[in-house]
Short mmCIF file of C-alpha atoms in Angstrom, two decimals:
data_model
loop_
_atom_site.label_atom_id
_atom_site.label_comp_id
_atom_site.label_asym_id
_atom_site.label_seq_id
_atom_site.Cartn_x
_atom_site.Cartn_y
_atom_site.Cartn_z
CA ALA A 127 0.00 0.00 0.00
CA GLN A 128 1.15 3.50 -0.74
CA THR A 129 1.33 5.24 2.63
CA VAL A 130 2.38 8.53 4.13
CA THR A 131 3.32 8.38 7.80
CA GLN A 132 3.46 11.22 10.25
CA SER A 133 4.28 9.59 13.54
CA GLN A 134 4.22 12.68 15.76
CA PRO A 135 0.64 13.77 16.43
CA GLU A 136 1.62 16.98 18.23
CA MET A 137 4.59 19.28 18.52
CA SER A 138 5.27 22.54 20.29
CA VAL A 139 7.83 25.25 19.57
CA GLN A 140 8.81 28.50 21.21
CA GLU A 141 8.22 31.60 19.12
CA ALA A 142 11.31 32.51 17.04
CA GLU A 143 12.76 29.01 17.45
CA THR A 144 13.11 26.30 14.81
CA VAL A 145 11.02 23.16 14.59
CA THR A 146 11.17 20.10 12.33
CA LEU A 147 8.13 18.04 11.41
CA SER A 148 8.76 14.49 10.24
CA CYS A 149 7.22 12.51 7.41
CA THR A 150 8.05 9.20 5.80
CA TYR A 151 6.40 7.65 2.78
CA ASP A 152 6.31 4.51 0.74
CA THR A 153 6.76 4.38 -3.03
CA SER A 154 8.12 2.17 -5.77
CA GLU A 155 8.51 5.06 -8.20
CA SER A 156 11.71 6.93 -8.95
CA ASP A 157 10.16 10.23 -9.98
CA TYR A 158 7.41 11.85 -7.93
CA TYR A 159 6.37 14.93 -6.00
CA LEU A 160 6.00 15.52 -2.29
CA PHE A 161 4.05 18.27 -0.54
CA TRP A 162 3.51 19.89 2.83
CA TYR A 163 0.13 21.51 3.45
CA LYS A 164 -0.86 23.74 6.36
CA GLN A 165 -4.38 23.71 7.80
CA PRO A 166 -5.00 26.55 10.28
CA PRO A 167 -8.13 26.68 12.46
CA SER A 168 -10.04 28.12 9.50
CA ARG A 169 -9.58 24.65 7.90
CA GLN A 170 -8.35 26.16 4.63
CA MET A 171 -5.66 23.89 3.15
CA ILE A 172 -2.64 25.94 2.16
CA LEU A 173 0.24 24.57 0.10
CA VAL A 174 3.43 25.33 2.01
CA ILE A 175 6.12 23.71 -0.10
CA ARG A 176 6.65 21.21 -2.88
CA GLN A 177 9.60 18.93 -3.60
CA GLU A 178 10.33 17.15 -6.87
CA ALA A 179 12.06 13.85 -6.20
CA TYR A 180 14.43 14.07 -9.15
CA LYS A 181 15.83 17.36 -7.84
CA GLN A 182 18.65 16.85 -5.37
CA GLN A 183 18.37 20.33 -3.95
CA ASN A 184 16.02 20.69 -1.01
CA ALA A 185 13.10 23.04 -1.63
CA THR A 186 12.94 26.33 0.29
CA GLU A 187 10.15 28.88 0.65
CA ASN A 188 11.12 31.75 2.94
CA ARG A 189 11.15 30.34 6.49
CA PHE A 190 10.08 26.89 5.33
CA SER A 191 12.51 24.32 4.01
CA VAL A 192 12.56 20.58 3.58
CA ASN A 193 15.08 17.87 4.32
CA PHE A 194 14.46 15.34 1.57
CA GLN A 195 16.22 12.01 1.98
CA LYS A 196 15.20 10.00 -1.08
CA ALA A 197 16.90 6.74 -0.13
CA ALA A 198 15.36 6.83 3.32
CA LYS A 199 11.98 7.99 1.92
CA SER A 200 11.96 10.80 4.43
CA PHE A 201 10.55 14.27 3.84
CA SER A 202 10.71 16.56 6.86
CA LEU A 203 9.63 20.19 7.08
CA LYS A 204 11.74 22.73 8.93
CA ILE A 205 10.16 25.96 10.09
CA SER A 206 12.66 28.63 11.09
CA ASP A 207 11.94 31.69 13.22
CA SER A 208 8.54 30.25 14.21
CA GLN A 209 5.68 32.73 14.41
CA LEU A 210 2.35 32.56 16.21
CA GLY A 211 0.63 32.34 12.83
CA ASP A 212 2.45 29.07 12.12
CA ALA A 213 0.22 27.29 14.65
CA ALA A 214 -1.82 24.83 12.61
CA MET A 215 -2.09 21.23 11.49
CA TYR A 216 0.53 20.24 8.96
CA PHE A 217 -0.02 17.45 6.47
CA CYS A 218 2.53 15.68 4.36
CA ALA A 219 1.19 14.41 1.03
CA ARG A 220 2.23 12.64 -2.13
CA PRO A 221 0.45 11.72 -5.36
CA GLY A 222 -1.04 8.27 -5.81
CA PRO A 223 -1.59 5.46 -5.59
CA GLY A 224 -2.00 4.91 -9.27
CA ALA A 225 -1.37 7.02 -12.30
CA ASN A 226 -3.84 9.76 -11.52
CA SER A 227 -2.93 12.85 -9.60
CA LYS A 228 -4.94 12.31 -6.45
CA LEU A 229 -3.05 12.99 -3.24
CA THR A 230 -2.50 10.65 -0.30
CA PHE A 231 -2.14 12.52 2.99
CA GLY A 232 -0.60 11.63 6.31
CA LYS A 233 -2.66 11.97 9.47
CA GLY A 234 -1.15 15.34 10.26
CA ILE A 235 0.80 17.01 13.03
CA THR A 236 -0.68 19.67 15.28
CA LEU A 237 1.89 22.40 15.81
CA SER A 238 1.47 24.86 18.64
CA VAL A 239 3.64 27.96 19.02
CA ARG A 240 4.38 29.28 22.50
CA PRO A 241 4.71 33.07 22.84
CA ASN B 21 -7.87 35.42 -9.68
CA ALA B 22 -10.46 34.03 -7.29
CA GLY B 23 -9.55 30.85 -5.48
CA VAL B 24 -11.50 27.64 -5.31
CA MET B 25 -15.01 28.33 -4.05
CA GLN B 26 -17.15 25.90 -2.13
CA ASN B 27 -20.65 26.29 -0.87
CA PRO B 28 -22.25 26.01 1.44
CA ARG B 29 -19.57 26.30 4.11
CA HIS B 30 -21.78 24.56 6.62
CA LEU B 31 -24.58 22.15 5.89
CA VAL B 32 -26.84 20.42 8.37
CA ARG B 33 -28.97 17.51 7.24
CA ARG B 34 -31.14 15.01 9.04
CA ARG B 35 -30.59 11.33 8.51
CA GLY B 36 -32.13 10.22 5.24
CA GLN B 37 -31.95 13.61 3.53
CA GLU B 38 -29.81 14.51 0.55
CA ALA B 39 -26.71 16.69 0.69
CA ARG B 40 -25.40 18.64 -2.31
CA LEU B 41 -21.97 20.19 -2.09
CA ARG B 42 -20.76 22.59 -4.76
CA CYS B 43 -17.28 23.43 -5.94
CA SER B 44 -16.20 26.09 -8.42
CA PRO B 45 -12.57 25.55 -9.43
CA MET B 46 -10.07 28.30 -10.01
CA LYS B 47 -10.45 30.07 -13.32
CA GLY B 48 -8.97 28.01 -16.12
CA HIS B 49 -8.67 24.83 -14.05
CA SER B 50 -10.34 21.79 -15.53
CA HIS B 51 -9.24 19.18 -12.98
CA VAL B 52 -11.30 18.80 -9.80
CA TYR B 53 -10.71 16.52 -6.82
CA TRP B 54 -12.93 15.82 -3.83
CA TYR B 55 -11.53 14.79 -0.46
CA ARG B 56 -13.16 13.96 2.85
CA GLN B 57 -11.70 14.74 6.25
CA LEU B 58 -13.03 12.95 9.28
CA PRO B 59 -12.31 14.44 12.73
CA GLU B 60 -8.64 14.11 13.78
CA GLU B 61 -7.74 12.56 10.43
CA GLY B 62 -6.00 13.56 7.24
CA LEU B 63 -7.80 14.10 3.98
CA LYS B 64 -8.90 11.02 2.07
CA PHE B 65 -9.32 11.08 -1.69
CA MET B 66 -12.81 10.44 -3.00
CA VAL B 67 -13.06 11.28 -6.71
CA TYR B 68 -11.19 13.01 -9.53
CA LEU B 69 -13.08 14.63 -12.39
CA GLN B 70 -12.35 16.55 -15.53
CA LYS B 71 -14.99 18.45 -17.41
CA GLU B 72 -17.89 16.05 -18.03
CA ASN B 73 -15.80 13.00 -17.10
CA ILE B 74 -15.14 11.00 -13.97
CA ILE B 75 -11.52 9.93 -14.19
CA ASP B 76 -11.02 8.15 -10.87
CA GLU B 77 -13.70 7.36 -8.30
CA SER B 78 -11.76 4.73 -6.42
CA GLY B 79 -12.15 6.52 -3.08
CA MET B 80 -15.86 7.09 -3.27
CA PRO B 81 -18.33 4.78 -1.52
CA LYS B 82 -20.22 2.71 -4.08
CA GLU B 83 -23.63 3.60 -2.75
CA ARG B 84 -25.31 6.93 -2.02
CA PHE B 85 -22.39 9.04 -3.28
CA SER B 86 -22.08 10.55 -6.74
CA ALA B 87 -20.14 13.37 -8.34
CA GLU B 88 -20.32 15.36 -11.53
CA PHE B 89 -18.47 18.19 -13.23
CA PRO B 90 -20.63 19.47 -16.08
CA LYS B 91 -19.41 21.47 -19.03
CA GLU B 92 -20.95 24.57 -17.51
CA GLY B 93 -21.25 25.23 -13.80
CA PRO B 94 -19.68 23.91 -10.63
CA SER B 95 -18.74 20.40 -9.69
CA ILE B 96 -21.33 18.75 -7.45
CA LEU B 97 -20.79 16.06 -4.82
CA ARG B 98 -24.11 14.49 -3.95
CA ILE B 99 -24.80 12.30 -0.95
CA GLN B 100 -28.17 10.61 -0.85
CA GLN B 101 -29.86 9.35 2.30
CA VAL B 102 -27.19 10.72 4.58
CA VAL B 103 -26.18 8.87 7.74
CA ARG B 104 -24.34 10.11 10.83
CA GLY B 105 -21.10 8.62 9.55
CA ASP B 106 -21.18 11.04 6.62
CA SER B 107 -20.54 13.94 9.01
CA ALA B 108 -17.17 15.33 7.95
CA ALA B 109 -15.47 18.19 6.18
CA TYR B 110 -15.51 17.83 2.40
CA PHE B 111 -12.81 19.59 0.46
CA CYS B 112 -12.60 20.34 -3.21
CA ALA B 113 -9.32 21.04 -4.97
CA SER B 114 -8.53 22.07 -8.51
CA SER B 115 -5.46 22.06 -10.67
CA LEU B 116 -4.46 23.52 -14.01
CA TYR B 117 -2.47 20.54 -15.13
CA ARG B 118 -2.61 16.99 -13.98
CA ASP B 119 1.09 16.28 -14.06
CA THR B 120 2.32 18.93 -11.65
CA TYR B 121 0.01 17.55 -8.99
CA GLU B 122 -0.23 21.07 -7.56
CA GLN B 123 -3.73 21.30 -6.19
CA TYR B 124 -5.42 24.38 -4.77
CA PHE B 125 -8.01 23.74 -2.12
CA GLY B 126 -11.30 25.38 -1.33
CA PRO B 127 -12.33 26.23 2.24
CA GLY B 128 -14.33 23.06 2.62
CA THR B 129 -17.94 22.25 3.46
CA ARG B 130 -18.61 20.95 6.94
CA LEU B 131 -21.51 18.50 6.78
CA THR B 132 -23.29 17.65 9.99
CA VAL B 133 -25.87 14.88 9.99
CA THR B 134 -28.28 14.97 12.91
#
């Protein structure tokens, strides 16, 4: 089965500090995409960052960056200089299973930010 | 460019009634996906549609659920004879191209079955 695993249900970080959210996945493909989505209390799903597996360079979007370890099938999200507005649920996702572009999501991590 | 629109945002139905959820994709997007989120869970894929075609409905229950995306108008997710277990948040996403897998989500419809 094609799975996405987020083993930490909750994490907490002090404002202005750095936090890393973990994600592992299962795939038999060599070329694929990986995503992190943020879901604040409003429930709106917001795309945070995208990684293309064939690119060796880790993706970066402002304070958000990923640590992509293809061999280990690990895709963690690092949030630097955490802000109160970063408090949300974070979901790791990847396309599949199958050829169509549906996404499979992990169960999510609830991130709280302490002022 | 307006984002993905969903309505209603909240929908309350009694057991046995029908629920109709609407999704208007972003302008120019012809790929629509429906996902369901149960409490404390991630999103689960239900169905993928392109204009007038259902491409993949592997995540949709075989009975009571149907989806369409007509040539004109929004995509509709229809749930007939709702039961309490249908209570969830239903999200629609759209994309411009299939291959980039970059999907933009609407705000969701929270369905409550009483």
